[in-house]
XYZ file of C-alpha atoms in Angstrom:
738
model
C -18.750 66.836 68.013
C -19.695 70.427 67.302
C -17.138 72.646 65.620
C -15.965 75.557 67.766
C -16.880 78.767 65.973
C -17.448 82.335 67.083
C -21.176 81.661 67.093
C -20.767 78.652 69.373
C -18.605 80.609 71.792
C -21.148 83.422 71.985
C -23.947 80.898 72.609
C -22.009 78.983 75.262
C -20.586 82.051 76.977
C -21.962 84.525 79.463
C -22.885 87.270 79.942
C -24.792 87.290 76.690
C -23.001 89.566 74.246
C -22.050 89.870 70.588
C -18.337 90.296 71.357
C -15.958 87.522 72.367
C -13.882 90.042 74.288
C -16.717 90.543 76.799
C -17.332 86.880 77.693
C -16.438 86.069 81.318
C -17.725 82.483 81.640
C -17.608 79.717 79.035
C -19.035 76.186 79.195
C -17.643 73.785 76.585
C -18.153 70.621 78.645
C -19.087 67.199 77.232
C -18.520 68.112 73.581
C -15.963 65.387 72.781
C -13.302 68.004 72.063
C -9.680 67.198 71.251
C -6.777 69.607 71.086
C -7.141 70.240 67.366
C -10.761 71.268 67.938
C -9.714 74.318 69.984
C -8.858 77.170 67.566
C -6.114 79.224 69.240
C -6.664 82.342 67.149
C -10.351 82.462 68.033
C -9.925 81.571 71.713
C -7.194 84.196 72.120
C -9.863 86.865 71.746
C -11.396 85.852 75.093
C -9.449 88.485 77.004
C -12.070 88.820 79.761
C -12.676 85.090 80.272
C -12.493 84.243 83.983
C -14.086 80.769 84.247
C -13.831 77.986 81.648
C -15.438 74.541 81.866
C -13.832 71.959 79.569
C -14.817 68.889 81.593
C -15.959 65.662 79.951
C -13.911 66.008 76.750
C -10.990 64.055 75.205
C -8.138 66.505 75.720
C -4.670 64.993 76.150
C -2.788 68.255 76.365
C -3.283 71.993 75.863
C -2.158 74.776 73.550
C 1.129 76.169 74.904
C 0.641 79.415 73.005
C -2.872 80.142 74.291
C -2.799 83.109 76.681
C -5.909 84.088 78.632
C -4.816 86.827 81.070
C -8.108 86.997 83.019
C -8.626 83.241 83.416
C -8.862 82.299 87.109
C -10.800 78.977 87.024
C -10.381 76.021 84.667
C -12.200 72.680 84.824
C -10.396 69.884 82.942
C -11.886 67.011 84.914
C -12.897 63.811 83.098
C -10.455 64.235 80.205
C -7.391 62.264 79.061
C -4.700 64.787 80.067
C -1.114 63.554 79.973
C 1.231 66.520 79.487
C 0.384 69.103 82.191
C 3.320 71.341 81.236
C 1.249 72.572 78.279
C -0.826 74.600 80.764
C 2.176 76.792 81.595
C 0.874 79.833 79.695
C -2.213 80.126 81.957
C -0.260 81.974 84.636
C -3.300 83.662 86.192
C -5.054 80.427 87.189
C -6.097 80.311 90.833
C -8.311 77.215 90.742
C -7.899 74.089 88.607
C -9.854 70.829 88.450
C -8.164 67.708 87.054
C -10.261 64.913 88.613
C -10.802 61.725 86.618
C -7.754 62.120 84.397
C -6.333 58.590 84.651
C -2.831 59.440 83.533
C -2.169 62.295 85.984
C 0.412 61.343 88.638
C 1.577 62.929 91.880
C 4.574 64.328 89.997
C 2.197 65.946 87.516
C 0.338 67.571 90.397
C 3.624 68.984 91.692
C 4.558 70.261 88.246
C 1.263 72.147 88.027
C 1.857 73.827 91.385
C 5.254 75.051 90.216
C 4.225 76.050 86.686
C 1.129 78.008 87.777
C 2.392 80.643 90.239
C -1.089 81.709 91.414
C -2.630 78.256 91.793
C -4.273 77.938 95.223
C -7.188 75.515 94.828
C -6.550 72.176 93.109
C -9.311 69.594 92.772
C -11.341 71.463 95.381
C -8.583 71.553 98.013
C -6.414 74.414 99.188
C -2.845 73.624 98.066
C -1.270 77.059 98.485
C 1.019 75.969 101.338
C 2.215 72.852 99.491
C 2.626 74.842 96.281
C 4.739 77.546 97.900
C 6.823 74.914 99.665
C 7.574 73.387 96.268
C 8.195 76.750 94.584
C 10.620 78.022 97.192
C 11.763 75.674 99.978
C 11.915 72.508 97.861
C 13.497 74.386 94.970
C 16.158 75.929 97.187
C 17.158 72.513 98.471
C 17.480 71.290 94.897
C 19.498 74.363 93.981
C 21.975 73.717 96.794
C 22.513 70.146 95.614
C 22.842 71.188 91.956
C 25.529 73.722 92.841
C 27.370 71.050 94.843
C 27.360 68.747 91.789
C 28.783 71.533 89.642
C 31.531 72.528 92.064
C 32.611 68.942 92.568
C 32.651 67.735 88.962
C 32.597 70.639 86.522
C 34.182 73.959 85.565
C 33.850 76.403 82.688
C 36.252 75.946 79.765
C 38.455 78.881 78.833
C 37.751 80.119 76.239
C 34.102 79.097 75.949
C 32.956 77.915 72.534
C 29.413 77.157 71.480
C 30.219 73.482 70.869
C 31.901 73.048 74.233
C 29.019 74.802 75.989
C 26.426 72.468 74.417
C 28.447 69.423 75.416
C 28.994 70.810 78.926
C 25.280 71.455 79.396
C 24.351 67.950 78.273
C 26.878 66.378 80.633
C 26.041 68.626 83.594
C 22.274 68.193 83.275
C 22.593 64.427 82.925
C 24.864 64.180 85.975
C 22.613 66.427 88.052
C 19.528 64.365 87.173
C 21.320 61.210 88.306
C 22.993 62.502 91.486
C 20.528 64.993 92.944
C 18.193 63.087 95.216
C 15.574 64.845 97.307
C 12.032 64.154 98.437
C 10.076 60.885 98.345
C 10.552 58.400 95.529
C 6.924 58.861 94.484
C 7.821 62.290 93.074
C 11.187 61.372 91.544
C 9.877 62.228 88.084
C 9.018 65.735 89.302
C 12.433 66.088 90.956
C 14.316 65.096 87.797
C 12.181 67.445 85.710
C 12.819 70.325 88.083
C 16.532 69.548 88.392
C 16.930 69.652 84.605
C 15.320 73.079 84.397
C 17.324 74.486 87.316
C 20.616 73.022 86.146
C 20.230 74.725 82.770
C 19.361 77.996 84.506
C 22.386 77.743 86.783
C 24.797 77.063 83.928
C 23.263 79.964 82.014
C 23.860 82.263 84.990
C 27.540 81.239 85.103
C 28.077 82.109 81.460
C 26.228 85.436 81.684
C 28.570 88.400 82.171
C 25.959 90.496 83.955
C 25.322 87.615 86.283
C 29.054 87.458 87.117
C 29.094 91.127 88.050
C 26.050 90.715 90.252
C 27.587 87.690 91.899
C 30.717 89.688 92.674
C 28.681 92.452 94.269
C 26.797 89.908 96.310
C 30.039 88.438 97.634
C 31.221 91.907 98.614
C 27.941 92.527 100.388
C 28.344 89.423 102.496
C 31.503 90.848 103.970
C 29.791 93.967 105.261
C 28.857 93.692 108.908
C 25.422 94.807 110.023
C 25.132 97.901 112.208
C 25.526 97.220 115.898
C 22.223 96.879 117.679
C 21.315 99.833 119.863
C 21.770 99.379 123.595
C 18.845 98.303 125.699
C 17.131 101.063 127.641
C 15.462 101.224 131.011
C 12.076 100.688 129.388
C 12.908 97.004 128.944
C 11.240 94.330 130.947
C 13.078 91.787 133.015
C 12.780 89.113 130.328
C 14.733 91.269 127.822
C 11.725 92.002 125.617
C 12.492 95.444 124.200
C 9.241 97.341 124.160
C 8.607 100.657 122.486
C 8.650 103.618 124.878
C 5.354 103.911 126.754
C 4.398 100.334 126.023
C 3.968 98.522 129.347
C 3.546 94.835 129.991
C 0.348 94.341 131.941
C -0.095 91.699 134.648
C -3.669 92.545 135.520
C -5.344 91.528 132.279
C -8.629 89.584 132.484
C -8.360 85.840 132.138
C -10.902 85.409 129.388
C -10.707 83.190 126.302
C -10.758 84.445 122.726
C -14.338 85.521 122.216
C -16.648 88.132 120.879
C -17.538 90.828 123.357
C -21.210 90.449 124.337
C -21.689 94.185 123.952
C -19.803 97.141 122.610
C -17.817 99.276 125.047
C -17.994 102.856 123.859
C -17.002 105.981 125.706
C -20.056 108.100 126.325
C -18.977 111.660 126.054
C -20.429 115.148 126.265
C -19.181 118.087 124.200
C -17.311 120.878 125.924
C -18.285 124.502 125.370
C -16.399 125.931 122.409
C -13.202 127.628 123.413
C -10.527 129.305 121.401
C -7.436 127.329 120.672
C -4.467 128.067 122.848
C -2.022 126.041 120.821
C 0.663 127.544 118.647
C -0.357 125.574 115.568
C -2.397 127.470 112.987
C -5.599 125.949 111.785
C -6.731 126.239 108.218
C -9.662 128.692 107.870
C -12.316 125.992 107.604
C -15.378 125.081 109.624
C -14.894 122.550 112.379
C -17.778 120.726 113.968
C -18.566 120.275 117.629
C -17.082 117.395 119.547
C -18.981 114.161 119.052
C -21.829 113.442 121.405
C -22.386 109.775 122.094
C -25.654 108.427 123.412
C -25.943 105.608 125.937
C -26.449 103.184 123.038
C -23.263 104.291 121.335
C -24.973 106.145 118.454
C -24.141 109.778 117.639
C -26.611 112.623 117.823
C -26.760 114.884 114.774
C -23.948 117.406 114.538
C -25.410 120.779 113.686
C -23.079 123.482 114.904
C -19.742 124.571 113.538
C -17.440 127.514 113.940
C -14.707 129.297 112.107
C -11.368 128.134 113.379
C -8.982 131.058 113.404
C -6.000 129.444 115.060
C -2.869 129.895 113.002
C -0.061 127.396 112.322
C 3.256 128.170 113.940
C 5.866 129.718 111.637
C 9.284 128.127 111.655
C 12.020 130.518 112.821
C 15.172 128.733 111.751
C 16.103 130.365 108.452
C 19.450 128.656 108.248
C 17.813 125.237 108.348
C 15.629 126.153 105.374
C 18.691 126.970 103.303
C 20.259 123.609 104.149
C 17.101 121.756 103.180
C 17.018 123.502 99.807
C 20.146 121.727 98.650
C 18.481 118.357 99.071
C 15.402 119.024 96.965
C 15.155 117.926 93.352
C 15.084 120.137 90.308
C 11.902 121.614 88.847
C 11.313 118.861 86.324
C 11.674 116.113 88.930
C 9.041 117.601 91.180
C 6.758 118.458 88.298
C 6.820 114.812 87.269
C 6.034 113.678 90.802
C 3.092 116.036 91.177
C 1.629 115.149 87.761
C 1.721 111.475 88.715
C -0.641 112.133 91.625
C -4.403 111.912 91.242
C -6.291 115.162 90.818
C -8.664 115.237 93.797
C -10.132 117.916 96.007
C -9.338 118.299 99.704
C -11.828 116.797 102.127
C -13.479 118.147 105.253
C -13.381 115.747 108.198
C -15.608 115.973 111.258
C -15.410 113.934 114.474
C -18.138 111.291 114.620
C -17.436 108.823 117.440
C -15.130 108.395 120.402
C -14.932 104.780 121.600
C -13.334 103.212 124.641
C -13.587 99.609 123.532
C -10.228 98.177 124.685
C -10.748 98.760 128.427
C -9.331 96.282 130.907
C -12.173 94.122 132.168
C -14.499 96.437 130.189
C -14.175 99.107 132.871
C -15.111 102.596 131.565
C -12.636 104.300 133.922
C -9.676 102.737 132.094
C -7.687 105.543 130.451
C -4.327 103.783 130.618
C -4.581 101.057 127.975
C -2.560 102.126 124.957
C -3.772 101.473 121.433
C -1.190 100.723 118.786
C -2.426 99.655 115.365
C -5.479 100.062 113.138
C -6.361 99.133 109.570
C -9.459 99.180 107.381
C -10.830 95.957 105.973
C -9.811 95.623 102.311
C -12.527 95.863 99.703
C -14.202 92.540 98.873
C -12.766 92.421 95.357
C -10.010 93.990 93.290
C -12.321 96.158 91.253
C -11.915 99.104 93.567
C -15.673 99.479 93.986
C -17.683 99.346 97.159
C -17.051 100.942 100.496
C -14.807 99.924 103.371
C -16.254 101.042 106.700
C -14.936 98.355 109.048
C -11.731 99.217 110.877
C -9.768 96.829 113.082
C -7.955 98.205 116.133
C -5.683 96.589 118.690
C -4.342 97.457 122.098
C -4.156 95.841 125.494
C -5.500 92.292 125.458
C -8.041 92.789 122.683
C -8.662 93.258 118.974
C -11.836 95.094 117.927
C -13.645 95.447 114.614
C -15.627 98.708 114.481
C -18.290 99.911 112.072
C -17.213 103.508 111.486
C -20.652 104.692 110.397
C -22.605 103.475 113.411
C -19.815 103.456 115.972
C -20.723 99.891 116.914
C -18.062 97.390 117.975
C -19.035 94.509 115.709
C -16.513 91.970 116.991
C -14.136 91.830 119.915
C -11.450 89.226 120.602
C -9.651 88.991 123.930
C -6.597 86.919 124.855
C -5.633 86.612 128.505
C -2.168 87.975 129.240
C -1.623 89.280 125.706
C -0.844 92.825 124.641
C -1.460 93.332 120.942
C 0.948 95.645 119.131
C 0.105 95.115 115.446
C -2.467 93.725 113.035
C -2.978 93.341 109.291
C -5.872 92.438 106.966
C -5.695 90.133 103.978
C -7.858 88.126 101.581
C -7.326 84.382 101.189
C -9.198 81.607 99.429
C -11.574 79.371 101.365
C -12.295 75.996 99.765
C -15.769 74.645 100.454
C -15.425 71.069 99.259
C -17.353 69.151 96.656
C -18.045 71.036 93.451
C -18.571 74.372 95.183
C -16.089 76.969 93.905
C -13.616 78.461 96.369
C -14.480 81.884 97.683
C -12.390 84.818 98.855
C -12.654 85.727 102.517
C -11.157 88.574 104.550
C -9.017 87.512 107.487
C -7.199 89.414 110.187
C -3.793 88.617 111.707
C -2.822 90.129 115.058
C 0.190 89.711 117.316
C 2.086 91.266 120.187
C 3.789 90.513 123.484
C 3.517 86.718 123.345
C 5.122 86.382 119.903
C 2.068 84.461 118.643
C 0.094 85.378 115.505
C -3.671 85.033 115.879
C -5.636 84.351 112.679
C -9.220 85.608 112.724
C -12.149 85.361 110.304
C -14.307 88.269 111.551
C -17.276 87.671 109.267
C -17.919 84.255 110.841
C -16.712 85.421 114.262
C -14.013 82.744 114.398
C -10.461 82.992 115.702
C -9.540 79.929 113.675
C -5.848 79.473 114.404
C -2.537 80.680 115.729
C 1.174 80.016 115.312
C 4.329 81.116 117.107
C 6.263 83.547 114.951
C 8.984 84.461 117.463
C 10.198 83.762 120.977
C 10.139 87.519 121.523
C 7.317 90.004 121.132
C 6.015 90.903 117.685
C 6.344 94.565 116.765
C 4.760 94.625 113.298
C 2.730 92.449 110.896
C 2.166 93.076 107.193
C 0.509 90.981 104.471
C 1.653 91.002 100.853
C -1.208 92.825 99.093
C -0.700 90.861 95.867
C -0.280 87.429 97.441
C -2.665 87.397 100.365
C -1.333 84.247 102.045
C 2.166 85.762 102.509
C 2.606 87.399 105.926
C 5.669 89.303 107.165
C 6.255 89.470 110.921
C 8.789 91.722 112.656
C 9.907 90.960 116.202
C 11.941 92.375 119.082
C 14.773 89.921 118.450
C 15.582 91.991 115.333
C 14.138 89.502 112.848
C 11.635 89.731 110.009
C 10.115 86.450 108.868
C 7.988 85.663 105.823
C 5.271 83.072 106.390
C 2.966 81.294 103.997
C -0.271 80.859 105.960
C -2.092 79.269 103.023
C -5.838 79.391 102.733
C -8.501 77.619 104.777
C -11.085 74.958 104.161
C -14.648 74.804 105.403
C -13.396 73.334 108.704
C -10.776 76.072 109.084
C -7.834 73.712 108.638
C -4.689 75.531 107.577
C -0.917 75.109 107.353
C 1.908 77.570 107.992
C 5.396 77.433 106.453
C 8.271 79.846 107.011
C 9.752 80.915 103.663
C 12.267 83.588 104.560
C 14.138 85.084 107.504
C 15.729 88.544 107.439
C 18.355 89.702 109.925
C 17.586 93.275 110.990
C 20.041 95.379 112.963
C 17.375 96.769 115.320
C 13.709 96.377 116.209
C 11.541 96.753 113.077
C 8.802 99.344 113.671
C 7.094 99.399 110.255
C 7.145 97.200 107.157
C 6.283 98.604 103.723
C 6.020 96.683 100.460
C 6.340 98.685 97.216
C 2.897 98.732 95.530
C 4.241 97.523 92.183
C 6.773 94.977 93.474
C 5.633 93.615 96.845
C 7.282 90.242 96.221
C 10.772 91.514 95.423
C 11.534 94.330 97.874
C 10.753 95.214 101.454
C 11.318 98.475 103.314
C 11.526 98.352 107.077
C 11.654 101.351 109.392
C 13.779 100.512 112.398
C 15.122 102.142 115.507
C 18.459 102.619 113.738
C 17.319 103.633 110.253
C 15.482 102.630 107.098
C 16.615 99.404 105.445
C 15.775 97.755 102.136
C 15.798 93.990 101.559
C 15.547 91.764 98.516
C 12.704 89.364 99.331
C 12.383 87.616 95.991
C 11.938 83.899 96.536
C 13.344 81.150 94.380
C 16.601 82.972 93.616
C 20.208 81.982 94.208
C 20.134 83.971 97.446
C 19.930 81.944 100.628
C 16.253 82.076 101.571
C 16.745 81.083 105.190
C 18.704 84.180 106.189
C 19.509 87.378 104.312
C 21.152 90.644 105.202
C 20.019 94.030 103.975
C 20.448 95.109 100.370
C 20.925 98.777 101.269
C 20.207 101.425 103.889
C 18.409 104.641 102.911
C 19.711 107.773 104.629
C 18.178 111.234 105.005
C 19.533 114.805 105.011
C 18.612 115.279 108.683
C 21.313 112.779 109.643
C 23.934 115.470 108.982
C 22.589 117.470 111.929
C 23.029 114.720 114.484
C 25.083 115.329 117.601
C 25.413 113.756 121.023
C 21.984 115.066 122.028
C 20.109 114.404 118.782
C 19.848 111.055 117.028
C 17.490 111.214 114.066
C 18.048 107.656 112.818
C 14.850 106.201 114.262
C 12.239 106.055 111.478
C 8.890 105.925 113.237
C 6.598 106.577 110.267
C 6.594 105.002 106.799
C 3.965 104.614 104.057
C 3.664 104.774 100.251
C 1.596 107.680 98.920
C 1.448 106.207 95.407
C 3.473 103.724 93.360
C 6.640 105.806 93.746
C 6.362 108.509 96.416
C 7.068 107.493 100.009
C 6.233 109.453 103.155
C 8.531 108.870 106.132
C 9.166 110.508 109.466
C 12.363 110.705 111.520
C 11.954 110.835 115.277
C 12.522 114.378 116.694
C 12.807 115.924 113.221
C 9.551 117.930 113.159
C 9.058 117.303 109.440
C 7.832 114.521 107.182
C 9.880 113.635 104.105
C 8.355 112.877 100.711
C 10.880 110.993 98.588
C 11.067 108.948 95.391
C 11.421 105.192 95.793
C 12.394 104.508 92.156
C 15.102 107.184 92.010
C 16.455 106.235 95.389
C 16.616 102.551 94.484
C 18.288 103.326 91.152
C 21.370 104.665 92.931
C 24.378 102.429 93.437
C 24.919 101.801 97.174
C 28.195 102.688 98.809
C 30.329 99.525 98.734
C 31.353 99.753 102.385
C 28.233 101.038 104.116
C 25.608 99.905 101.584
C 23.907 103.300 101.967
C 22.090 105.502 99.468
C 20.661 108.956 100.123
C 16.902 109.319 99.731
C 15.931 111.446 96.724
C 13.878 113.937 98.728
C 11.090 115.678 96.856
C 9.654 117.778 99.660
C 9.272 118.226 103.404
C 5.939 118.524 105.178
C 5.864 120.657 108.297
C 4.847 118.659 111.356
C 4.717 119.075 115.134
C 7.785 119.790 117.231
C 7.729 116.940 119.729
C 10.089 114.434 121.267
C 7.431 111.749 121.728
C 8.512 108.765 119.575
C 6.535 106.265 117.555
C 3.643 108.458 116.433
C 2.990 106.692 113.149
C 1.841 108.389 109.950
C -0.362 106.890 107.268
C -1.384 107.675 103.688
C -4.519 107.460 101.551
C -3.381 106.990 97.919
C -6.956 107.219 96.641
C -7.246 110.820 97.878
C -3.467 111.563 97.917
C -3.469 112.378 101.618
C -0.818 112.079 104.312
C -2.026 112.156 107.924
C -0.063 112.056 111.165
C -1.167 112.637 114.735
C 0.870 114.440 117.389
C 1.298 114.393 121.160
C -1.673 116.745 121.775
C -4.386 114.752 120.064
C -4.243 116.737 116.822
C -4.245 115.316 113.306
C -1.980 116.983 110.731
C -3.480 116.416 107.276
C -1.728 117.077 103.950
C -3.517 117.058 100.603
C -0.536 116.583 98.333
C -2.121 117.645 95.038
C -2.733 121.080 96.550
C 0.953 121.740 97.036
C 2.428 124.400 94.786
C 5.489 123.632 92.673
C 7.321 126.740 93.836
C 7.113 125.553 97.445
C 9.123 122.492 96.497
C 11.532 124.528 94.405
C 12.198 127.003 97.186
C 12.932 124.250 99.664
C 10.322 125.511 102.116
C 8.521 123.005 104.338
C 4.971 122.524 103.140
C 2.393 123.530 105.702
C -0.524 121.172 106.436
C -3.756 121.487 104.530
C -5.552 121.363 107.855
C -4.770 120.526 111.472
C -7.724 118.810 113.107
C -7.910 119.645 116.802
C -8.593 117.040 119.481
C -12.408 116.930 119.828
C -12.129 117.596 123.629
C -14.518 114.969 124.962
C -15.524 115.081 128.637
C -16.804 112.335 130.911
C -19.130 112.949 133.847
C -17.157 113.406 137.040
C -13.767 113.324 135.304
C -13.710 116.722 133.630
C -12.038 117.498 130.328
C -9.944 114.811 128.682
C -6.827 116.481 127.362
C -5.521 115.584 123.947
C -3.480 112.368 124.173
C -0.691 111.190 121.914
C -2.084 109.800 118.644
C -0.163 106.564 118.166
C -1.604 105.595 114.790
C -4.143 106.555 112.130
C -5.873 104.709 109.298
C -8.074 105.787 106.378
C -10.361 103.853 104.086
C -9.431 103.944 100.350
C -11.694 106.933 99.580
C -11.137 108.773 102.889
C -14.773 108.575 103.901
C -13.593 107.641 107.377
C -10.473 108.176 109.430
C -9.678 106.298 112.639
C -7.149 107.654 115.154
C -5.785 105.665 118.114
C -4.569 107.274 121.325
C -2.381 106.182 124.213
C -5.329 106.755 126.575
C -7.645 103.989 125.380
C -9.672 106.099 122.949
C -10.527 105.429 119.317
C -11.666 108.571 117.510
C -13.570 108.140 114.243
C -13.750 111.077 111.824
C -16.070 111.199 108.818
C -15.852 113.122 105.563
C -18.426 115.911 105.288
C -19.979 115.312 101.873
C -21.605 118.758 101.885
C -18.277 120.623 101.996
């Protein structure tokens, strides 16, 4: 056996370097190592280590104090492991191999799945669904039984002494281990181990004063009734599915299976002669290119001409409203802090590149009635932030398309007979490949709509590999947890939000789905936002009756099968409501950075920028559970009564973009905003309003600007995709020469 020294680690590690801190892969297999042969102090310097092979040694356990924050893969196969709990400190592990360890039992496997919160691949198989079932569903069942044992047999002594508490804990834990029965007998050792841990935690929570106060608040919250659901409108269908205004159920959809379109379906357009703008919105004094010209093959001709756009943005006339808004803005230091926290970038110049008509019914080019509802760019292939995302997914009608923004080509198209897709979301999950091949990350797409069914798609391999029913009613919104890619939230027209664990996939595209959480919402959820820094603990949902916040942390004492809202966030515009104006519908919501949120109230004509951390820090009203948003600024937007025109943000370039009912895009470069504008309480005017590119089709004349239902931007704002209610996808590209 060779002694483990710094020299040995440098020789066995890669890439080749003279610093332990730079090693990413380490092979110490078949060296006859025991625990005492692994020097903790030396190994702790491997801060960048991602993959570690310790197979073929004589390890019986592991160093509990060894922390390797970057470690994602560990091979302990062909060892003599007995105590798996010693691996608890390796919290970042995603893949673990423990084959050929004779003493490892099924209970040990379960312990590993609970102890390692990110473990997804175990012995070459995807175990994420089983692991999350154990971490949350199984644990909640145990918690219910533990509490029942306590309430039936035990109570806290008064006063509590240290000696009595020790004796009480010993008795309670012993009783719980004996009486709590759950799961198959083959994992009874795991159950007893877990019960002991949870029983101690529960007793600790009862003796903690802060915990008592929180418990009291929670009991008060349960007595608060949820807001009454808004009345159904005439836009409903006969089967009581509440659709958004302008969304229509279609009976004439083509009866075709899920498939890739044999050819792209792009709208071939000719540019109109340049005309002066007749709108009342001022344009920023910047060059704007000609409308895109699309060839018969769907590729753009070079754009060479541009003109000075002299149209001016409309000035707001209501002076009294400005004074009222001033009172809701924060002090100078608050706004200064918010602005300094934003990245220092320059504004971009966007030019129209493509106009596509790829969601047409039966691929007919004369279809200008299919409405497009959601779009999102494919996430980058890794977490390093490098690379370029140029694929955007769009949905509307009976199809989902994946478009290459640079070429304007429809790369993939999926059609489902009788469906109308309303929402989609990208994510990255692990795909296990069997044998000794390491698992790989793959980008998947989830889409859903009228049928209440979630379709799971792997675009790279052109496979719609699965589906599951998420609701008996239509799905209004889907959103993946960006930190835990197998967690999917679905919002539906029965006023529910569900959290699903879709797991990963294997090489044969086998997968499992488990429901982990169900939230009762008082109205149809229109948007779901997860705070960038805490996507697993809080959820914001924009609804037809307001903006609500939920605690979504799993594995807590809260009932995971059904929860009511934690608080409702209100806005200053609510004070101006009357019988003719209801501003409660939040039809736009997105995080601009880790703290600043952009949201839009229907009919308001402005976009709020507000602080999530300061808003959340407030104590909700005990009766209404409301807090007032800590508004930082207002962005001037279009005056329109068309609902559900969603905004979006690009944190990488600190941009907010929202379309209007005339085909225009209102863009806001937040770092360009002056502090005194916030201090004065004046609405911030857009950095630039991009006019509808006025395409024209032979024989049909000019196509007027439609309502822009949604927009999406890639992380660096190289491309922007805008969806209309007239079956047109408009792709804009950043002009690098500006």
